[in-house]
XYZ file of C-alpha atoms in Angstrom:
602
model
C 5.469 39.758 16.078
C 4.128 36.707 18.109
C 3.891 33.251 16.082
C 0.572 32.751 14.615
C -2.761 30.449 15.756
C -2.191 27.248 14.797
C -5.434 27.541 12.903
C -3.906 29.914 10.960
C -0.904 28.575 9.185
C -1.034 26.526 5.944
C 0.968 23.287 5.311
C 3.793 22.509 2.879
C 4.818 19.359 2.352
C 7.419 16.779 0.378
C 6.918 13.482 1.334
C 9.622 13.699 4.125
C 8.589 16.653 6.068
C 6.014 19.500 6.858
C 6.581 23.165 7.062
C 3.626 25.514 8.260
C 3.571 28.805 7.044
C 1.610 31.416 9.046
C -0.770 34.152 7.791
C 1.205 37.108 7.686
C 3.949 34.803 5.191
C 6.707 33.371 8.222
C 7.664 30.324 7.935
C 7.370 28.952 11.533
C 8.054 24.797 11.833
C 9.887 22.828 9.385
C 11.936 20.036 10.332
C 13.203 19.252 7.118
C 15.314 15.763 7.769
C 11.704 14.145 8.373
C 8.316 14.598 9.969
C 9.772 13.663 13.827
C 13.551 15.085 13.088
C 15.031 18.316 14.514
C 13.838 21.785 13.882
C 15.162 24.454 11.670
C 12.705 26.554 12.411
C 10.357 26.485 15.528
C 8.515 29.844 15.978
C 5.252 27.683 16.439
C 6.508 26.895 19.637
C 8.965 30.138 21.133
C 8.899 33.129 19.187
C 12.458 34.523 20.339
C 14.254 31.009 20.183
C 12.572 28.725 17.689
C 13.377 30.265 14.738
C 11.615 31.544 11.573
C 11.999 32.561 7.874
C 9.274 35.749 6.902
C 8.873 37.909 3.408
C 6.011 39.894 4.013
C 4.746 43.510 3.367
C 6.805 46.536 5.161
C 3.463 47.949 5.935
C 0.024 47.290 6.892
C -1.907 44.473 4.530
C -4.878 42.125 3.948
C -3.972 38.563 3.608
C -5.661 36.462 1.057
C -4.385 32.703 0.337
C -5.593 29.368 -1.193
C -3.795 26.341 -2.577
C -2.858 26.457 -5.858
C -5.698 23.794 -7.880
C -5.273 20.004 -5.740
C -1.344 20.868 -4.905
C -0.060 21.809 -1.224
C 2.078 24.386 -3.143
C 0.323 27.731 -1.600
C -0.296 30.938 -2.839
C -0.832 34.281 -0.673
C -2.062 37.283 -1.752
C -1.135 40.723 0.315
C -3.080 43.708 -0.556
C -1.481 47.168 1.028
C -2.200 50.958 0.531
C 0.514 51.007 -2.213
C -0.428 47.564 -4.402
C -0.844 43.966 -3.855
C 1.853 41.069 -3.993
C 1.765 37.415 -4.258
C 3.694 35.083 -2.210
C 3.963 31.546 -3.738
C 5.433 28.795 -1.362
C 6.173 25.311 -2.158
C 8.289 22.125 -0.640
C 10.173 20.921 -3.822
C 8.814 17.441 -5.491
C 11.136 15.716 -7.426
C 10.765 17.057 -10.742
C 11.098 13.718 -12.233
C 8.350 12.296 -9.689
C 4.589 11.665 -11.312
C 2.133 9.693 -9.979
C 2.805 7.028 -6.792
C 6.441 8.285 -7.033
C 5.560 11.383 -5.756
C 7.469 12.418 -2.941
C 10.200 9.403 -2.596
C 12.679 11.377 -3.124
C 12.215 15.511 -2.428
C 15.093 17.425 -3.337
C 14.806 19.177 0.265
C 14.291 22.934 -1.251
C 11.873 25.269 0.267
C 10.835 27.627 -2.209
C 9.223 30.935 -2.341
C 8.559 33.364 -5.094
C 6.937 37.241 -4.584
C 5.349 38.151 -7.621
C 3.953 41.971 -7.904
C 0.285 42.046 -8.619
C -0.158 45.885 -8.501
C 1.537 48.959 -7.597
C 4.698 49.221 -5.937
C 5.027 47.498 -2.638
C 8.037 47.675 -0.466
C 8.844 44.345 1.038
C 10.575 42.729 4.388
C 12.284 39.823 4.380
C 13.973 38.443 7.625
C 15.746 34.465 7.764
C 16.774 33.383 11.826
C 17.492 29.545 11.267
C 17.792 27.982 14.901
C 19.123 24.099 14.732
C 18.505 21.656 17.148
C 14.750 23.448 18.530
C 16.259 26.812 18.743
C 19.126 24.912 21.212
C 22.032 25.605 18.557
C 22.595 29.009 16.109
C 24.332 28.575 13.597
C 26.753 31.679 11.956
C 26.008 33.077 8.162
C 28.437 32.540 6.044
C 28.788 34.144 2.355
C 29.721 30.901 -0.420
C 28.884 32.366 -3.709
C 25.317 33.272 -4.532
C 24.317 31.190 -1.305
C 24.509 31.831 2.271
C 24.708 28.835 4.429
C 24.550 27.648 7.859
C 25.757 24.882 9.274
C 25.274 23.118 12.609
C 24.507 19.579 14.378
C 25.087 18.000 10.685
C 23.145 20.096 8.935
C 23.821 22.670 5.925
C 21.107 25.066 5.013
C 21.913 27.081 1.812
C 19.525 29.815 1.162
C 19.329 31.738 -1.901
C 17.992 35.206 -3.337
C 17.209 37.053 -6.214
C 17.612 40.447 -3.736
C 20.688 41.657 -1.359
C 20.474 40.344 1.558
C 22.318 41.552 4.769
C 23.679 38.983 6.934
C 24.129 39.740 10.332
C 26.155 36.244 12.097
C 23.449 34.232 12.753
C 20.748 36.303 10.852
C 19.907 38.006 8.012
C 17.614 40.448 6.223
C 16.528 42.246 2.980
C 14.452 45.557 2.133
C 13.560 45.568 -1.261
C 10.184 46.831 -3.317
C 8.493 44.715 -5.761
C 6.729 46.545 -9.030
C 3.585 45.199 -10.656
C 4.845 42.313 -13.126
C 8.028 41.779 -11.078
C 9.406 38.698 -9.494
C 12.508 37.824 -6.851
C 12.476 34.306 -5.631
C 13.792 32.861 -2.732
C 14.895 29.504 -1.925
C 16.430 27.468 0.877
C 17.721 24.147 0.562
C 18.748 21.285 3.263
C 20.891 18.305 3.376
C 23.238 16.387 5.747
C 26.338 18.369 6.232
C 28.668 15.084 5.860
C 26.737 12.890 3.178
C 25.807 16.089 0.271
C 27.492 17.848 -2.140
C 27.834 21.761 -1.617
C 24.050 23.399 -1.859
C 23.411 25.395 -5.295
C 21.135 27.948 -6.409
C 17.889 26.394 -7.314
C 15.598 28.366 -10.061
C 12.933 28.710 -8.221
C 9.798 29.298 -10.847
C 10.990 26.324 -12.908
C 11.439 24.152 -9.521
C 7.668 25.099 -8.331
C 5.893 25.082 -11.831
C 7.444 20.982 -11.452
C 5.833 20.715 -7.909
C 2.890 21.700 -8.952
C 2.847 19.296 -11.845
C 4.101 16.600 -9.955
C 0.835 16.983 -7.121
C -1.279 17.396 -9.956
C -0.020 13.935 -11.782
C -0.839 12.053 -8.039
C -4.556 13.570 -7.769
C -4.655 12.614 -11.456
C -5.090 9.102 -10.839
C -7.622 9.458 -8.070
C -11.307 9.596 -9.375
C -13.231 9.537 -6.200
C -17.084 9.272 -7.307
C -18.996 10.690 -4.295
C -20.615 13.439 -2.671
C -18.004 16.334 -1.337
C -15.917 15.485 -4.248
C -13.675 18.482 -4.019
C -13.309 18.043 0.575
C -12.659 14.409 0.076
C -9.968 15.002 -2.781
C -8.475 17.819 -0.372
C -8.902 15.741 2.354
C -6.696 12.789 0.906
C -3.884 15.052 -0.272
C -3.614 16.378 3.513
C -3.360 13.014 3.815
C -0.661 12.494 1.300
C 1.134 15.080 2.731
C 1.026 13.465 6.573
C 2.499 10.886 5.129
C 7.141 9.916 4.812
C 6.317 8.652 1.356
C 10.052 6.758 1.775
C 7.886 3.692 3.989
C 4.301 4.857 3.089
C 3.109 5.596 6.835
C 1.086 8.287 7.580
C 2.072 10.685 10.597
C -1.107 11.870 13.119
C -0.151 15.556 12.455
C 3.211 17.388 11.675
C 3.615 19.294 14.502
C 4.534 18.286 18.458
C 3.565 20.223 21.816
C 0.166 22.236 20.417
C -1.808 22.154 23.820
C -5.946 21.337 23.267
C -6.541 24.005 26.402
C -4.784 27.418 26.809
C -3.039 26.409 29.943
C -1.621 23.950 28.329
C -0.067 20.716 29.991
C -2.080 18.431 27.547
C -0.005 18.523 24.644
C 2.009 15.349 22.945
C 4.302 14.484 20.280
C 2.377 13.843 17.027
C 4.590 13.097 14.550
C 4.295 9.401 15.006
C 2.143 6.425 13.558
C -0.669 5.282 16.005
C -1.382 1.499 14.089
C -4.937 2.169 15.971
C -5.273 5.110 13.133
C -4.265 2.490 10.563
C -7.765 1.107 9.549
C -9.254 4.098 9.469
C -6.695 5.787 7.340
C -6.483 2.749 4.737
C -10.449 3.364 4.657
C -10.149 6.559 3.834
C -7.291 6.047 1.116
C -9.490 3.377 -0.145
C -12.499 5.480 -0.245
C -10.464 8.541 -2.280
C -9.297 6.236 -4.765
C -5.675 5.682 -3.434
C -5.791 1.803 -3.643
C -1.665 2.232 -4.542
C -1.314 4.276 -0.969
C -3.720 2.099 0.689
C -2.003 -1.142 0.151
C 1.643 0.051 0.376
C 0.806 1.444 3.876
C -0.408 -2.137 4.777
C 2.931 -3.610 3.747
C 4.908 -1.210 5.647
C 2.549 -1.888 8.619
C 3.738 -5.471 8.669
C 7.291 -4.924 8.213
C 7.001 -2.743 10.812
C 5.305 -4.866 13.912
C 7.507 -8.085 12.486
C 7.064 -11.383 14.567
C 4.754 -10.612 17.645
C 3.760 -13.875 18.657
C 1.755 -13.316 21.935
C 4.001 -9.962 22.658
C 2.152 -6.956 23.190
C 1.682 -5.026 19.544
C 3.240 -1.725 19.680
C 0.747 0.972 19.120
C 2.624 3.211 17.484
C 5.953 3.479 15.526
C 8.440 5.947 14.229
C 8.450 6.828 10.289
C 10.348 4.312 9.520
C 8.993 1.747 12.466
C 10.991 2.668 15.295
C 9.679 1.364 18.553
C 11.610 3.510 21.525
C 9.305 6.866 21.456
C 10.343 7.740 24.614
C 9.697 11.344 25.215
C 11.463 14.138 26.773
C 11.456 18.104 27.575
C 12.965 20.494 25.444
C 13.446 23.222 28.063
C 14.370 25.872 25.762
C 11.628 26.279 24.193
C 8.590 28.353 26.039
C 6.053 26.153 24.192
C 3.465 27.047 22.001
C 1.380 31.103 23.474
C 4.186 30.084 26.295
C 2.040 27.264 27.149
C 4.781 24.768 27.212
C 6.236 22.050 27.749
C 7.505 20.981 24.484
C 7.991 17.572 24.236
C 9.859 15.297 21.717
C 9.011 11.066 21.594
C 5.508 10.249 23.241
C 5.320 7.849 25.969
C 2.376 6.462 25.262
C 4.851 3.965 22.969
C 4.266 1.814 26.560
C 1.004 1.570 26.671
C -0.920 -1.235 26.033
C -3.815 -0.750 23.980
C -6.387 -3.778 22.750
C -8.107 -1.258 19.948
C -5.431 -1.993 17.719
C -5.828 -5.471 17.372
C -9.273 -5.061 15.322
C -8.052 -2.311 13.440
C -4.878 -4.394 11.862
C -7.795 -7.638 11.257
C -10.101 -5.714 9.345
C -7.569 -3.822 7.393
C -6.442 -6.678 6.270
C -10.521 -7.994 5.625
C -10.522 -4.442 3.427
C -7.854 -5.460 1.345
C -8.607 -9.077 0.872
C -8.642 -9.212 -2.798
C -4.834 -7.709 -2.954
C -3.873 -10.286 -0.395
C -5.171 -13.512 -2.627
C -3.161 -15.628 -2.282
C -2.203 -14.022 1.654
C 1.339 -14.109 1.980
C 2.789 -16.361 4.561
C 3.813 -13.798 7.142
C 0.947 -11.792 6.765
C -0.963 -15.142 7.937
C 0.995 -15.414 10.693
C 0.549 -12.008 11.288
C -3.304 -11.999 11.320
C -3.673 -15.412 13.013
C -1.138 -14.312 16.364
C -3.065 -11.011 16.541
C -6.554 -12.512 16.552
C -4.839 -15.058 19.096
C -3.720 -11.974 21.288
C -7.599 -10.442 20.938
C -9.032 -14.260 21.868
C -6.841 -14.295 25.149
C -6.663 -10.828 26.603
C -9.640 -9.153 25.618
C -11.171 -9.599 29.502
C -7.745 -7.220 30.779
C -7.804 -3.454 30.850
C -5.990 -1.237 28.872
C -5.175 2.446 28.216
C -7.885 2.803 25.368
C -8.150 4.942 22.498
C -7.822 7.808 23.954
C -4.707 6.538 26.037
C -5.518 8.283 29.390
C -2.354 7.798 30.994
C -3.540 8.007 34.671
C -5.386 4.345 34.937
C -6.572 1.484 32.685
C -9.923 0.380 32.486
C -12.343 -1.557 30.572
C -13.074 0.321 27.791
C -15.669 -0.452 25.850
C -14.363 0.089 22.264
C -11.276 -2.158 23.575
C -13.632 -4.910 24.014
C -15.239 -4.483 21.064
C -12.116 -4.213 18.509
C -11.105 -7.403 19.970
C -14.731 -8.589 18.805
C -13.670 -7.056 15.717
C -10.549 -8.811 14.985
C -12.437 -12.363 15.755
C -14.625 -11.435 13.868
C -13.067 -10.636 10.561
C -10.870 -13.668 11.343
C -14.092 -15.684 11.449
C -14.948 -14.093 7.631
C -11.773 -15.044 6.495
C -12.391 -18.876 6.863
C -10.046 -21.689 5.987
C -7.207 -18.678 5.276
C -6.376 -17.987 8.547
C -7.576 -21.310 10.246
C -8.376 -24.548 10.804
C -11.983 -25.677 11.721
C -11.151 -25.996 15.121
C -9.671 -22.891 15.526
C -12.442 -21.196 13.552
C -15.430 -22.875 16.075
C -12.753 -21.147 18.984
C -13.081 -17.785 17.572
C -16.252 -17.277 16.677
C -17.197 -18.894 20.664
C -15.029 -16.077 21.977
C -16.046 -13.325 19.548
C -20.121 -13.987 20.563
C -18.865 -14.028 24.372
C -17.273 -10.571 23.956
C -20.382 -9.386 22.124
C -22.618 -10.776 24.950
C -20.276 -8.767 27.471
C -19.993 -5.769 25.687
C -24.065 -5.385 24.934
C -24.324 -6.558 28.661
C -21.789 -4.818 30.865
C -21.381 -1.748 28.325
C -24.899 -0.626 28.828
C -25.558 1.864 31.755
C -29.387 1.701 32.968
C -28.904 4.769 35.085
C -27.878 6.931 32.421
C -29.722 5.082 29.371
C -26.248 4.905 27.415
C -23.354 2.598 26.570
C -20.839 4.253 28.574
C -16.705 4.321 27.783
C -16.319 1.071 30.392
C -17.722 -1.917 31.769
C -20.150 -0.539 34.704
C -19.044 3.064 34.219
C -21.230 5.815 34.434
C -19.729 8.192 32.148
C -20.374 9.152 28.409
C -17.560 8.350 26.266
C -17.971 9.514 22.717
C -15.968 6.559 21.584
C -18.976 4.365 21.347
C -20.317 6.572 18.284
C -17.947 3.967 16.587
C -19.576 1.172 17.725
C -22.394 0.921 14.711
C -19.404 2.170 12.051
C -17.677 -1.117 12.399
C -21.440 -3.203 12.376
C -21.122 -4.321 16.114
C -24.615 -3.110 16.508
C -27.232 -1.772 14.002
C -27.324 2.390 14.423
C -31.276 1.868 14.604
C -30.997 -0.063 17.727
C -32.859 1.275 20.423
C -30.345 1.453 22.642
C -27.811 2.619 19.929
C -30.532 5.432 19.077
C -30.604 6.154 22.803
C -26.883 6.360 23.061
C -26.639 8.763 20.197
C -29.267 10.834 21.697
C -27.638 11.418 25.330
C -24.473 12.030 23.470
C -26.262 14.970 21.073
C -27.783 15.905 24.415
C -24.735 16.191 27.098
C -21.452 16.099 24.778
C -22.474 17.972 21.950
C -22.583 21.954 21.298
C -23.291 23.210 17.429
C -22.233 20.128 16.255
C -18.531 19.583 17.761
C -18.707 16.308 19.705
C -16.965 16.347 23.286
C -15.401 13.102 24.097
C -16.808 13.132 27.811
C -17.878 15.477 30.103
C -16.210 18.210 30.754
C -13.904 18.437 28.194
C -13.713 22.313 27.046
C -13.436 21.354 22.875
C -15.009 18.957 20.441
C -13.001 16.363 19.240
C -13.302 16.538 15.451
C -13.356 13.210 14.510
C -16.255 12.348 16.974
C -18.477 15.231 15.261
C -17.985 12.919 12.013
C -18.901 9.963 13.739
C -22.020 11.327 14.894
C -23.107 12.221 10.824
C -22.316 8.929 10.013
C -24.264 7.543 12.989
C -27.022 9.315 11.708
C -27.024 8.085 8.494
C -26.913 4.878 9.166
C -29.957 5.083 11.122
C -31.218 6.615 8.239
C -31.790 10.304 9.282
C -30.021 11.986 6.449
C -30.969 15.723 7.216
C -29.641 15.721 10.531
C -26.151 13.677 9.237
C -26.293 16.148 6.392
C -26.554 18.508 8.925
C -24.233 17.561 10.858
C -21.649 16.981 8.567
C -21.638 20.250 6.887
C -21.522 22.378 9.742
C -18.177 20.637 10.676
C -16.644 21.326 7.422
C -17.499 25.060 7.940
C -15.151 24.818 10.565
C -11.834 24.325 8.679
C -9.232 27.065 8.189
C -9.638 28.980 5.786
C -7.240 26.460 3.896
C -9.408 23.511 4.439
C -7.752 22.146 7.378
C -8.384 20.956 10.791
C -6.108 20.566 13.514
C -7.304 17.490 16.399
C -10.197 19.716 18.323
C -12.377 22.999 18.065
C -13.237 25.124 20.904
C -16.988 25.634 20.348
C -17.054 28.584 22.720
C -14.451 30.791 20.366
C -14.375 28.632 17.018
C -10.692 28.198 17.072
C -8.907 24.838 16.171
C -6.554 23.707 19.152
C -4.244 20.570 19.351
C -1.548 19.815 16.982
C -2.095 20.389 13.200
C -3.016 19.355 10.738
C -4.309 16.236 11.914
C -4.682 13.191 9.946
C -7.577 11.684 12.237
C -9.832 14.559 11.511
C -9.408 14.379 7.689
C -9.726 10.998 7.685
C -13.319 11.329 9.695
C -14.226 13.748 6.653
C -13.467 11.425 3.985
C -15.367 8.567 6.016
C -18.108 10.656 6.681
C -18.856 11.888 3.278
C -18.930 8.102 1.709
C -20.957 7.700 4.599
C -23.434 10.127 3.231
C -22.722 9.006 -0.673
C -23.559 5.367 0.157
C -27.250 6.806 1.915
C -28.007 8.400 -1.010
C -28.360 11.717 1.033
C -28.864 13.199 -2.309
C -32.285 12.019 -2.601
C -33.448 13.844 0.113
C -31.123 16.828 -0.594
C -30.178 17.094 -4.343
C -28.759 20.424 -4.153
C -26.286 19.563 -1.193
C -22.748 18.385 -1.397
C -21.229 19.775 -4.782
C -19.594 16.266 -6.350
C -16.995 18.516 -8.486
């Protein structure tokens, strides 16, 4: 069978790692060492070479699923001519974990459990683990109850309740499964050199503590808003993007997922863009994960260090590496053959002015836990808004880090307004009068630029660059940071050509020509619109985006509007953040005074 969509698998997480499980019950991706290490299994992205671990029905079946209440432990229901099975799946918490301790320190065990339902339903179960991106097998050997591979320092023990049939560097099981039965299933990793010998795990015990252990960390969030049950989702997607060991937050969990079927536009996700940072400490703040939000902060300052007038970085490994740099893994087709697969993303290079906002006013939103501001964070702020004061006239890459050319972009401009600005706010903290006077000079002179040079007569827009003539969906951001009032006329006009030429049943292009929405900008757009105070259309707006999830509640980066599928890699922490943003968006407009029977707050 050929791997899955990518809209179609569901995630696992530990607080190291992600492992997407498809539909029909194969495990497809998991690099279980961290987020960005190498593959055990990578079906996603060659289904001869990559690697894969399936239990599924012998026969033909209906797939039902759902997370089991506010965990990422999931639970899949197949229905077949003979009776109906459950497949539970889980990535191990610590079972001594609760709360913010959640996911420090995972026990590495993937876990699944078949319970019968109905019937009698004869089952297939088939384990191929491929090391190193399907570059290195690894033969089966027989050590006890467990049968482990090893390869490229790495032991995988896996363990069953059934006979299994190992076959060198694979093995199977046949075995039927009776209404009120269960066989479990586990497989667990470590370093080859640094772990004691793997051991049988019991499985039901191990999951019934993962699922306590999610439920004590969405017991301490109380998020009071509209779309109460999306945004708590939303944030645990969240929780589970993030290597809980440094508190950063990967963009997705998966690498080389092109956004169009020929493919050639697909990246390396499993990183930390710092120009996500604001938004995703907004969106942590919003849920009610002040604890997440404010450990994420310190890690983000560890991790950039002394910068002085240096160029920031713009994004980071896991645990704040800097050298990204990317390379071809030629033995992998790629994802529906669409290759190339890529590990590291070069766009570590790049130079990128958006960021230097986003760090300012992340550090505005969590004033109150930084009184009295620690030294180095000062120094931190004050050489960043330096950096924003003196290159904020040079191009850059931008935020969507178009690798052919720099230009300059308009949201550049104005997040280097945006660190000046918040510098401004924070007064006598971060500098002297002198130095205050400086900023705010330069802040009003990038404002004047930006309002002058950013707006494009001809096409009765503010365009993605100074005296460009093309749409850029980027500037929906513009009135979310309070650069310029959403009922502006020209802001109203912007919003309006953008609904007009970018936008098709509510996904949001991010210029012209692009073949999917970008899911974040179709969040943008509600917000825009509630801002300016038309709550129907945001309303709107918004809810016709969430339709779009999987049937999990996820989104990967983009949606083709023309077929409905998600594209890009997945799941992806910028969308889910948009959601959660969104939705306050809409809570703080009292939408539900115009629409009281909208947005379920349970």
């Amino acid at each position: 069978m050929c791997a899955s969509r990518i809209d179609e698998y569901g995630l696992l997480a530990d607080g190291r790692s992600g492992a997407l499980v498809s539909r029909d019950g194969s495990v497809d991706w998991w690099c279980p060492a961290r987020f960005d290490g190498p593959s055990v299994f990578a079906r996603l992205l060659d289904n001869d070479t990559g690697g894969h671990w399936y239990i599924r029905p012998a026969g033909d079946f209906d797939v039902e699923r759902r997370y089991l209440d506010e965990t990422l432990v999931l639970r899949t229901v197949f229905t077949t001519g003979d009776g109906s099975v459950a497949v539970t799946d889980g990535l191990a918490l610590d079972a001594e974990a609760r709360g913010h301790d959640v996911g420090r320190y995972p026990p590495g065990l993937l876990l699944r459990e078949v319970q019968g339902l109905s019937g009698s339903v004869p089952m297939v179960m088939s384990y191929a683990p491929r090391f190193e991106y399907g570059r290195v097998r690894a033969h089966l050997l027989r050590h006890g109850e467990t049968i482990l591979a090893r390869a490229t320092g790495t032991t995988l023990g896996m363990t069953a309740s059934v006979q299994v049939e190992c076959r060198d560097v694979d093995a199977s099981a046949t075995f039927t499964v009776e209404a009120g039965q269960r066989e479990t299933f586990s497989l667990s990793y470590s370093p080859t050199y640094h772990q004691p010998e793997p051991v049988a795990a019991d499985v039901s015990a191990a999951l019934a503590d993962t699922v306590e252990a999610w439920h004590s960390w969405t017991g301490q969030h109380a998020y009071p808003g509209l779309y109460g049950s999306l945004v708590r989702h939303s944030a645990m997607v969240l929780q589970g993007l993030t290597y809980q060991l440094s508190g950063a937050v990967v963009a997705a969990a998966t690498t080389s997922v092109p956004v169009t079927p020929e493919g050639g536009q697909s990246y390396d996700y499993r990183y930390v863009w710092l120009r996500d940072f604001n938004l995703t400490l907004r969106a942590l703040s919003i849920a009610a994960c002040p604890n997440e939000a404010a450990r994420l902060f310190q890690w983000m300052a560890e991790a950039i260090g002394v910068v002085g007038l240096e160029p920031i970085p713009i994004m980071v490994g896991v645990e704040g590496e800097r050298d990204l740099s990317e390379r071809r893994i030629d033995v992998l087709d790629g994802y529906v053959e669409a290759g190339p697969v890529l590990l590291g993303n070069d766009a570590w290079t790049q130079q990128q002015h958006d960021i230097l906002g986003q760090i300012v006013d992340a550090a505005w939103l969590l004033r109150k836990s930084l009184d009295p501001m620690p030294d180095d964070v000062r120094r931190l702020l004050r050489d960043i808004t330096e950096q924003a004061a003196q290159t904020w006239r040079e191009p850059d890459a931008g935020v969507w880090e178009i690798r052919e050319r720099v230009r300059h972009n308009l949201t550049s401009k104005v997040s280097c307004w945006l660190a000046l600005d918040r510098a401004v706010r924070f007064g006598s903290v971060l500098g002297g009068p002198a130095e205050l006077r400086r900023w705010a000079a330069i802040r009003d002179e990038i404002r004047t630029a930006v309002l002058r040079q950013g707006w494009n007569d001809r096409v009765g827009a503010y365009t993605g660059a100074f005296d460009s003539d093309q749409l850029d969906a980027s500037v929906l951001s513009l009135p979310l940071i309070g650069f310029i009032p959403a009922d502006d006329p020209r802001m109203l006009a912007t919003v309006e050509r953008i609904e007009r030429e970018l936008t098709v049943d509510g996904l949001v292009r991010r210029w012209p020509g692009e073949p999917a929405g970008f899911v974040i900008c179709s969040f943008w757009l509600s917000q825009c619109h509630a801002l300016a105070g038309n709550l129907d259309r945001a309303v709107d707006l918004f809810e016709g985006i969430v339709s779009r999830t999987n049937d999990l509640g996820l989104f990967a980066e983009q949606i083709d509007p023309g077929t409905g599928r998600q594209v890009g890699n997945f799941p992806q922490a910028f969308s889910h953040i948009g959601l959660i943003s969104a939705a306050w968006r809409l809570t703080t407009a009292q939408v539900e005074t115009y629409s009281p029977n909208r947005g379920a707050t349970s």
